[in-house]
């Protein structure tokens, strides 16, 4: 979207705000402000002296940009209930009901429901892992929201690994670790998001070890998430690793095509958009790596149709979301992929394309073949030409990667990161 358009919209938002709040209050904050930048997800508004990022792709804060969500919800959000006594900041909009389930996330989803229904029943701890943007935080929030509704007396605390760390450091500095302990050890359920953050931090791991043991012995529920399995988290103390592995470990994988379509449907409907099937199919086909991206695309479409009052057609989708597709369709060339891999693994492109058979080289070569097949329209023969191999070698490399993706989560994560990087090109 163009900045001029955004600024027109921004003025309208300000005008709308002035209807509900004193104009002087709005002016205090927003006088002479304007939209300075928009990257599809984050709007940067320049205030008189400072430049502030209005929105952050941050689920915990449950904020979205005042442009990509309607002006009304923005105002409404100011009135959301203050965080409860447990002072966990949990977005109330994240529920089990609005989590779309498919084969890539159904184990994680049902485990979370089970934990919400019967805390410390059979699954303890519950450990969710998977690449970023696939719904781990959403599921934790859903557990908390479901408990708050059905069992408001349950003492629940949601924090990120980083918050846990900061709170503990704070407590140590202020010499009130007793308070910290009572806060964490008297809970019915503790959820820690991105627990990998504490790895490598000795004091924090030590404290968490005792927190974990206390809660576990009292038969309280513990839920953890991470971007990796306990085994794969580097510098994690062994005694923590074994504890993380005591309950259920459930993974979340990138959404399969059917799930992508279903998520697109749900996200568009929740914004009151009705997308024709061809547009849905096209989106699901092209926006693949994570759900956050899907949301970004839907919000862009919403903003466009809001501003122009036009219905969304395939052509409009293609042009509004050209940034998303061009990279997947045309900007991404075999050379670009090879260069990226070369940089990432510190391996000359000639080696990737060449005949060396060491495990490392073959790993990168197969990755390259797979990505070129996924991102470009080259025929098997033409891909073969790049690597000086025939098309049957290309097929078997591709199949090898597909198979490996199913049972090697390290590999999976590596590929996911590469795709995310390519999607940003
Ligand atoms: P993670 O914590 O794994 O990085 P998040 O939970 O922050 O991912 O998810 C990113 C965004 O995608 C959130 O806005 C979330 O609501 C949405 N999302 C992820 N998975 C789903 C799903 N299956 N159905 C609906 N929304 C989803
Ligand atoms: Mg998260």
Coordinates of C-alpha atoms and ligand atoms in Angstrom, one line a residue:
X1 CA 0.0 0.0 0.0
X2 CA 1.2 3.5 -0.8
X3 CA 2.2 5.8 2.0
X4 CA -0.1 8.5 0.7
X5 CA -3.0 6.2 1.0
X6 CA -2.0 5.1 4.4
X7 CA -1.7 8.7 5.5
X8 CA -5.2 9.4 4.2
X9 CA -6.4 6.5 6.2
X10 CA -4.4 7.6 9.2
X11 CA -6.1 11.0 9.2
X12 CA -9.4 9.3 9.2
X13 CA -8.4 7.2 12.2
X14 CA -7.4 10.3 14.0
X15 CA -10.6 12.0 13.2
X16 CA -12.5 9.0 14.4
X17 CA -10.5 9.0 17.6
X18 CA -11.4 12.6 18.2
X19 CA -15.1 11.6 18.1
X20 CA -14.6 9.4 21.1
X21 CA -11.9 11.2 23.0
X22 CA -11.1 14.8 23.7
X23 CA -9.5 16.3 20.6
X24 CA -6.9 17.9 22.9
X25 CA -5.9 14.4 24.1
X26 CA -5.5 13.1 20.6
X27 CA -3.5 16.2 19.6
X28 CA -1.2 15.8 22.6
X29 CA -0.1 12.5 21.2
X30 CA -0.7 12.7 17.5
X31 CA -0.5 16.4 16.4
X32 CA 1.4 16.7 13.1
X33 CA 2.1 13.0 13.1
X34 CA 2.3 11.0 9.9
X35 CA 2.9 7.6 8.6
X36 CA 6.6 7.3 7.7
X37 CA 6.8 3.7 6.7
X38 CA 4.9 0.5 6.2
X39 CA 6.5 -2.8 5.5
X40 CA 3.4 -4.9 5.2
X41 CA 3.3 -5.6 8.9
X42 CA 4.6 -2.7 10.9
X43 CA 3.5 0.8 10.6
X44 CA 6.0 3.5 11.6
X45 CA 4.4 6.7 12.6
X46 CA 6.5 9.8 13.0
X47 CA 5.5 11.9 16.0
X48 CA 6.7 15.4 16.5
X49 CA 10.2 14.6 17.8
X50 CA 10.4 10.8 18.0
X51 CA 9.8 8.0 15.6
X52 CA 7.8 5.3 17.1
X53 CA 6.9 1.9 16.0
X54 CA 3.2 1.7 16.6
X55 CA 3.0 -2.0 16.2
X56 CA 5.2 -4.9 16.7
X57 CA 4.7 -8.4 15.5
X58 CA 4.3 -9.5 19.0
X59 CA 1.5 -11.8 20.0
X60 CA 2.0 -11.4 23.7
X61 CA 1.0 -7.8 23.4
X62 CA -1.9 -8.7 21.2
X63 CA -1.6 -5.5 19.3
X64 CA -2.0 -5.0 15.7
X65 CA -1.4 -1.9 13.7
X66 CA -4.1 0.7 13.8
X67 CA -4.2 0.4 10.0
X68 CA -4.4 -3.2 9.6
X69 CA -7.1 -3.6 12.1
X70 CA -10.2 -1.5 11.9
X71 CA -10.1 1.8 13.9
X72 CA -12.8 0.5 16.2
X73 CA -11.1 -2.6 17.5
X74 CA -8.1 -0.4 18.1
X75 CA -10.1 1.9 20.4
X76 CA -11.7 -1.1 22.0
X77 CA -8.4 -2.6 22.9
X78 CA -7.6 0.3 25.1
X79 CA -10.5 -0.8 27.2
X80 CA -9.5 -4.4 27.6
X81 CA -9.5 -5.7 31.1
X82 CA -6.2 -5.1 33.0
X83 CA -4.1 -8.2 33.4
X84 CA -5.3 -10.3 36.3
X85 CA -3.7 -10.7 39.7
X86 CA -1.3 -13.2 38.2
X87 CA -0.2 -10.3 35.9
X88 CA 0.2 -12.6 33.0
X89 CA -0.4 -10.7 29.8
X90 CA -2.4 -13.0 27.7
X91 CA -4.3 -11.9 24.5
X92 CA -7.9 -12.7 25.1
X93 CA -8.5 -13.2 21.4
X94 CA -6.5 -16.4 21.3
X95 CA -8.8 -19.4 21.9
X96 CA -9.1 -23.0 21.0
X97 CA -12.2 -22.1 18.9
X98 CA -10.3 -19.8 16.6
X99 CA -7.3 -22.1 16.3
X100 CA -7.6 -24.0 13.0
X101 CA -6.6 -27.6 13.2
X102 CA -4.9 -29.7 10.6
X103 CA -2.6 -32.7 10.6
X104 CA 0.5 -30.6 11.2
X105 CA -0.8 -29.2 14.5
X106 CA -3.5 -31.6 15.8
X107 CA -1.4 -33.4 18.4
X108 CA -0.3 -30.2 19.9
X109 CA -3.9 -28.8 19.8
X110 CA -5.4 -31.9 21.5
X111 CA -2.7 -32.0 24.1
X112 CA -3.4 -28.4 25.0
X113 CA -7.1 -29.0 25.3
X114 CA -6.4 -32.0 27.5
X115 CA -4.2 -29.9 29.8
X116 CA -6.8 -27.1 30.0
X117 CA -9.5 -29.6 30.8
X118 CA -7.6 -31.7 33.3
X119 CA -4.6 -29.8 34.6
X120 CA -1.8 -32.2 35.8
X121 CA -3.9 -35.1 34.6
X122 CA -1.8 -37.4 32.5
X123 CA 0.3 -35.0 30.5
X124 CA 2.9 -33.3 32.6
X125 CA 4.9 -31.5 31.6
X126 CA 3.5 -30.7 28.1
X127 CA 6.3 -29.6 25.8
X128 CA 5.4 -28.0 22.5
X129 CA 8.0 -27.3 19.9
X130 CA 8.2 -26.1 16.3
X131 CA 9.4 -23.2 14.2
X132 CA 8.2 -19.7 14.8
X133 CA 4.9 -18.4 13.6
X134 CA 3.0 -21.7 13.8
X135 CA 0.7 -21.2 16.8
X136 CA 2.6 -22.2 19.9
X137 CA 1.9 -19.0 21.8
X138 CA -1.7 -19.0 20.5
X139 CA -2.2 -22.4 22.1
X140 CA -0.7 -21.4 25.4
X141 CA -3.0 -18.3 25.5
X142 CA -5.9 -20.6 24.6
X143 CA -5.2 -22.8 27.6
X144 CA -5.1 -19.7 29.9
X145 CA -8.2 -18.2 28.4
X146 CA -10.1 -21.5 28.7
X147 CA -9.1 -21.8 32.3
X148 CA -10.0 -18.3 33.2
X149 CA -13.5 -18.9 31.8
X150 CA -14.1 -22.3 33.3
X151 CA -12.1 -22.3 36.4
X152 CA -11.3 -18.7 37.3
X153 CA -9.9 -19.7 40.6
X154 CA -7.0 -21.6 39.1
X155 CA -3.8 -19.9 39.7
X156 CA -2.2 -19.6 36.3
X157 CA 0.9 -17.8 35.2
X158 CA 2.0 -17.3 31.6
X159 CA 5.5 -15.9 31.0
X160 CA 8.1 -16.1 28.3
X161 CA 11.5 -17.6 29.1
X162 CA 12.8 -14.1 28.8
X163 CA 10.3 -12.6 31.3
X164 CA 11.1 -15.4 33.8
X165 CA 14.8 -14.6 33.4
X166 CA 14.3 -10.9 33.9
X167 CA 12.0 -11.3 36.9
X168 CA 14.5 -13.5 38.5
X169 CA 17.4 -11.2 37.9
X170 CA 15.3 -8.3 39.2
X171 CA 14.5 -10.4 42.3
X172 CA 18.1 -11.2 42.9
X173 CA 19.2 -7.6 42.5
X174 CA 16.5 -6.4 44.9
X175 CA 17.2 -9.2 47.2
X176 CA 13.6 -10.5 47.3
X177 CA 13.9 -13.9 45.7
X178 CA 11.5 -15.2 48.4
X179 CA 8.7 -13.2 46.8
X180 CA 9.8 -14.5 43.4
X181 CA 9.6 -18.1 44.7
X182 CA 6.3 -17.7 46.3
X183 CA 5.0 -16.2 43.0
X184 CA 6.1 -19.2 41.0
X185 CA 5.8 -22.1 43.4
X186 CA 2.2 -21.6 44.5
X187 CA 0.7 -21.9 41.1
X188 CA -1.7 -24.4 39.8
X189 CA -0.3 -24.1 36.3
X190 CA 2.9 -22.5 34.9
X191 CA 3.2 -21.9 31.2
X192 CA 6.6 -20.8 29.9
X193 CA 6.8 -19.8 26.3
X194 CA 10.2 -20.0 24.5
X195 CA 11.9 -21.8 27.3
X196 CA 15.0 -22.2 25.2
X197 CA 15.8 -18.6 26.3
X198 CA 17.1 -19.9 29.7
X199 CA 19.5 -22.3 28.1
X200 CA 23.1 -21.5 28.9
X201 CA 22.2 -19.2 31.8
X202 CA 23.3 -21.1 34.9
X203 CA 21.5 -19.2 37.7
X204 CA 18.3 -19.1 35.8
X205 CA 18.4 -22.8 35.0
X206 CA 19.1 -23.6 38.6
X207 CA 16.1 -21.6 39.8
X208 CA 13.9 -23.0 37.2
X209 CA 15.0 -26.5 38.1
X210 CA 13.7 -26.0 41.6
X211 CA 10.5 -24.3 40.4
X212 CA 9.9 -27.2 38.1
X213 CA 10.5 -29.8 40.8
X214 CA 8.3 -28.0 43.4
X215 CA 5.4 -27.7 41.0
X216 CA 5.8 -31.2 39.7
X217 CA 5.9 -32.7 43.1
X218 CA 2.7 -30.8 44.1
X219 CA 1.1 -32.2 40.9
X220 CA 0.7 -28.9 39.3
X221 CA 0.7 -28.5 35.5
X222 CA 3.7 -27.3 33.6
X223 CA 3.5 -26.3 29.9
X224 CA 6.6 -25.3 27.9
X225 CA 7.3 -24.3 24.4
X226 CA 10.5 -24.1 22.4
X227 CA 11.7 -23.8 18.8
X228 CA 13.5 -27.1 19.2
X229 CA 13.1 -30.5 21.0
X230 CA 14.7 -30.7 24.5
X231 CA 17.5 -32.7 22.9
X232 CA 18.3 -30.1 20.4
X233 CA 18.4 -27.1 22.7
X234 CA 22.0 -26.3 23.1
X235 CA 23.5 -25.6 26.5
X236 CA 20.5 -26.9 28.3
X237 CA 21.3 -28.6 31.6
X238 CA 20.9 -32.3 31.4
X239 CA 18.7 -32.5 34.4
X240 CA 16.3 -30.0 32.9
X241 CA 16.4 -31.8 29.6
X242 CA 15.4 -35.1 31.2
X243 CA 12.6 -33.3 33.1
X244 CA 11.3 -31.8 29.9
X245 CA 11.1 -35.2 28.4
X246 CA 9.1 -36.7 31.2
X247 CA 5.7 -35.8 29.9
X248 CA 4.5 -35.3 26.3
X249 CA 6.5 -33.7 23.6
X250 CA 4.3 -32.5 20.7
X251 CA 5.5 -30.8 17.6
X252 CA 3.9 -28.2 15.3
X253 CA 4.9 -28.3 11.7
X254 CA 4.4 -25.8 8.9
X255 CA 0.7 -26.0 7.7
X256 CA -0.1 -28.3 4.9
X257 CA -2.1 -26.9 1.9
X258 CA -5.6 -27.8 3.3
X259 CA -4.8 -26.2 6.6
X260 CA -3.4 -23.1 4.9
X261 CA -6.7 -22.8 3.0
X262 CA -8.7 -23.3 6.2
X263 CA -6.6 -20.7 8.0
X264 CA -7.0 -18.2 5.2
X265 CA -10.8 -18.8 5.3
X266 CA -10.9 -18.2 9.0
X267 CA -8.7 -15.2 9.1
X268 CA -10.6 -13.5 6.2
X269 CA -14.0 -14.3 7.7
X270 CA -13.0 -12.9 11.1
X271 CA -12.3 -9.6 9.3
X272 CA -15.6 -9.8 7.5
X273 CA -14.0 -10.5 4.2
X274 CA -15.5 -12.9 1.8
X275 CA -12.9 -14.3 -0.6
X276 CA -13.8 -16.1 -3.8
X277 CA -12.5 -19.6 -4.0
X278 CA -10.0 -18.9 -6.7
X279 CA -8.4 -16.2 -4.5
X280 CA -8.3 -18.5 -1.5
X281 CA -6.7 -21.3 -3.6
X282 CA -4.2 -18.9 -5.0
X283 CA -3.2 -17.6 -1.6
X284 CA -2.9 -21.0 -0.1
X285 CA -0.7 -22.1 -2.9
X286 CA 1.6 -19.2 -2.6
X287 CA 1.9 -18.2 1.0
X288 CA 3.4 -21.2 2.6
X289 CA 5.9 -20.9 5.4
X290 CA 4.0 -19.7 8.4
X291 CA 0.7 -18.5 9.8
X292 CA 2.0 -15.1 10.7
X293 CA 2.6 -14.5 7.0
X294 CA -0.9 -15.7 6.2
X295 CA -2.2 -13.1 8.7
X296 CA -0.1 -10.4 7.2
X297 CA -1.4 -11.1 3.7
X298 CA -5.0 -11.1 4.9
X299 CA -4.6 -7.9 6.7
X300 CA -3.1 -6.3 3.6
X301 CA -6.0 -7.4 1.5
X302 CA -8.5 -6.2 4.1
X303 CA -6.8 -2.8 4.2
X304 CA -6.9 -2.5 0.4
X305 CA -10.5 -3.4 0.1
X306 CA -11.4 -1.1 3.1
X307 CA -9.7 1.8 1.4
X308 CA -10.9 1.3 -2.1
X309 CA -14.3 -0.3 -1.2
X310 CA -13.6 -2.7 -3.9
X311 CA -14.3 -6.4 -3.8
X312 CA -11.3 -8.7 -3.7
X313 CA -10.6 -10.4 -7.0
X314 CA -7.8 -12.6 -8.0
X315 CA -6.2 -9.7 -9.9
X316 CA -6.4 -7.5 -6.9
X317 CA -4.9 -10.1 -4.7
X318 CA -2.1 -10.6 -7.1
X319 CA -1.3 -7.0 -7.3
X320 CA -1.7 -6.1 -3.6
X321 CA 0.4 -9.1 -2.5
X322 CA 2.9 -8.9 -5.3
X323 CA 5.7 -8.7 -2.7
X324 CA 4.8 -12.0 -1.4
X325 CA 4.5 -13.8 -4.7
X326 CA 7.1 -12.3 -6.9
X327 CA 9.7 -13.6 -4.5
X328 CA 8.3 -17.1 -4.6
X329 CA 7.5 -17.0 -8.3
X330 CA 10.1 -15.0 -10.1
X331 CA 12.6 -13.0 -8.1
X332 CA 13.9 -16.2 -6.6
X333 CA 16.3 -17.7 -9.1
X334 CA 18.6 -20.8 -8.8
X335 CA 21.6 -18.4 -8.5
X336 CA 20.0 -16.5 -5.6
X337 CA 19.3 -19.8 -3.8
X338 CA 22.8 -21.1 -4.4
X339 CA 24.3 -17.8 -3.2
X340 CA 22.2 -17.8 -0.1
X341 CA 23.1 -21.4 0.8
X342 CA 26.8 -20.6 0.0
X343 CA 26.7 -17.8 2.5
X344 CA 24.8 -19.7 5.1
X345 CA 27.0 -22.7 5.1
X346 CA 30.3 -21.0 4.1
X347 CA 30.5 -23.3 1.0
X348 CA 31.5 -22.1 -2.5
X349 CA 28.7 -22.4 -5.0
X350 CA 31.0 -24.5 -7.2
X351 CA 31.3 -27.0 -4.4
X352 CA 27.5 -27.1 -4.0
X353 CA 27.1 -27.8 -7.7
X354 CA 30.1 -30.1 -7.9
X355 CA 30.9 -33.7 -7.2
X356 CA 32.2 -33.8 -3.7
X357 CA 30.4 -36.4 -1.6
X358 CA 31.1 -35.4 2.0
X359 CA 28.0 -35.4 4.2
X360 CA 28.1 -31.6 4.5
X361 CA 28.3 -31.0 0.8
X362 CA 25.6 -33.5 0.0
X363 CA 23.4 -31.9 2.6
X364 CA 23.7 -28.5 1.1
X365 CA 23.4 -29.8 -2.4
X366 CA 20.2 -31.6 -1.7
X367 CA 18.8 -28.6 0.1
X368 CA 19.6 -26.5 -3.1
X369 CA 17.9 -29.0 -5.4
X370 CA 14.9 -29.1 -3.2
X371 CA 14.6 -25.3 -2.9
X372 CA 15.1 -24.8 -6.7
X373 CA 12.3 -27.2 -7.4
X374 CA 10.1 -25.5 -4.8
X375 CA 10.7 -21.9 -5.8
X376 CA 11.3 -21.9 -9.5
X377 CA 9.5 -23.3 -12.5
X378 CA 12.5 -25.0 -13.9
X379 CA 12.0 -28.5 -15.4
X380 CA 13.8 -31.4 -13.8
X381 CA 16.1 -31.5 -16.8
X382 CA 17.0 -27.9 -16.4
X383 CA 17.6 -28.3 -12.7
X384 CA 19.8 -31.3 -13.6
X385 CA 21.8 -29.0 -15.9
X386 CA 22.7 -26.7 -13.1
X387 CA 24.2 -29.6 -11.1
X388 CA 25.5 -31.5 -14.1
X389 CA 23.3 -34.4 -13.3
X390 CA 20.4 -36.2 -14.9
X391 CA 16.8 -35.8 -13.9
X392 CA 16.5 -39.0 -12.0
X393 CA 19.3 -37.8 -9.6
X394 CA 17.3 -34.6 -9.1
X395 CA 14.1 -36.6 -8.4
X396 CA 15.8 -38.8 -5.8
X397 CA 17.5 -35.8 -4.1
X398 CA 14.1 -34.1 -3.9
X399 CA 12.5 -37.2 -2.5
X400 CA 15.3 -37.7 -0.1
X401 CA 14.7 -34.2 1.3
X402 CA 11.0 -34.8 1.6
X403 CA 11.6 -38.0 3.5
X404 CA 14.1 -36.3 5.8
X405 CA 11.7 -33.5 6.5
X406 CA 9.4 -36.0 8.0
X407 CA 11.7 -37.3 10.6
X408 CA 14.6 -34.9 11.2
X409 CA 13.4 -31.9 13.0
X410 CA 16.8 -30.2 12.9
X411 CA 16.8 -30.4 9.2
X412 CA 13.2 -29.2 9.2
X413 CA 14.1 -26.2 11.2
X414 CA 17.1 -25.4 9.0
X415 CA 14.9 -25.5 5.9
X416 CA 12.2 -23.5 7.5
X417 CA 14.7 -20.7 8.4
X418 CA 16.0 -20.7 4.8
X419 CA 12.5 -20.4 3.4
X420 CA 11.8 -17.6 5.8
X421 CA 14.9 -15.8 4.6
X422 CA 13.9 -16.4 0.9
X423 CA 10.4 -15.2 1.6
X424 CA 11.9 -12.0 2.8
X425 CA 13.9 -11.4 -0.4
Ligands
LIG1 P1 4.6 -19.1 17.6 O1 4.4 -18.8 19.0 O2 4.6 -20.6 17.3 O3 5.7 -18.4 17.0 P2 2.1 -17.7 17.3 O4 1.2 -18.4 18.3 O5 2.6 -16.4 17.7 O6 3.3 -18.6 16.8 O7 1.3 -17.6 15.9 C1 1.5 -16.6 15.0 C2 0.2 -16.0 14.5 O8 -0.5 -17.0 13.7 C3 -0.8 -15.7 15.7 O9 -1.5 -14.5 15.4 C4 -1.7 -16.9 15.7 O10 -3.0 -16.5 16.2 C5 -1.8 -17.3 14.3 N1 -2.0 -18.8 14.1 C6 -1.0 -19.7 14.2 N2 -1.5 -20.9 14.0 C7 -2.8 -20.8 13.8 C8 -3.9 -21.7 13.6 N3 -3.7 -23.0 13.4 N4 -5.2 -21.2 13.4 C9 -5.3 -19.8 13.6 N5 -4.4 -18.9 13.8 C10 -3.1 -19.4 13.9
LIG2 MG1 5.5 -17.7 20.3

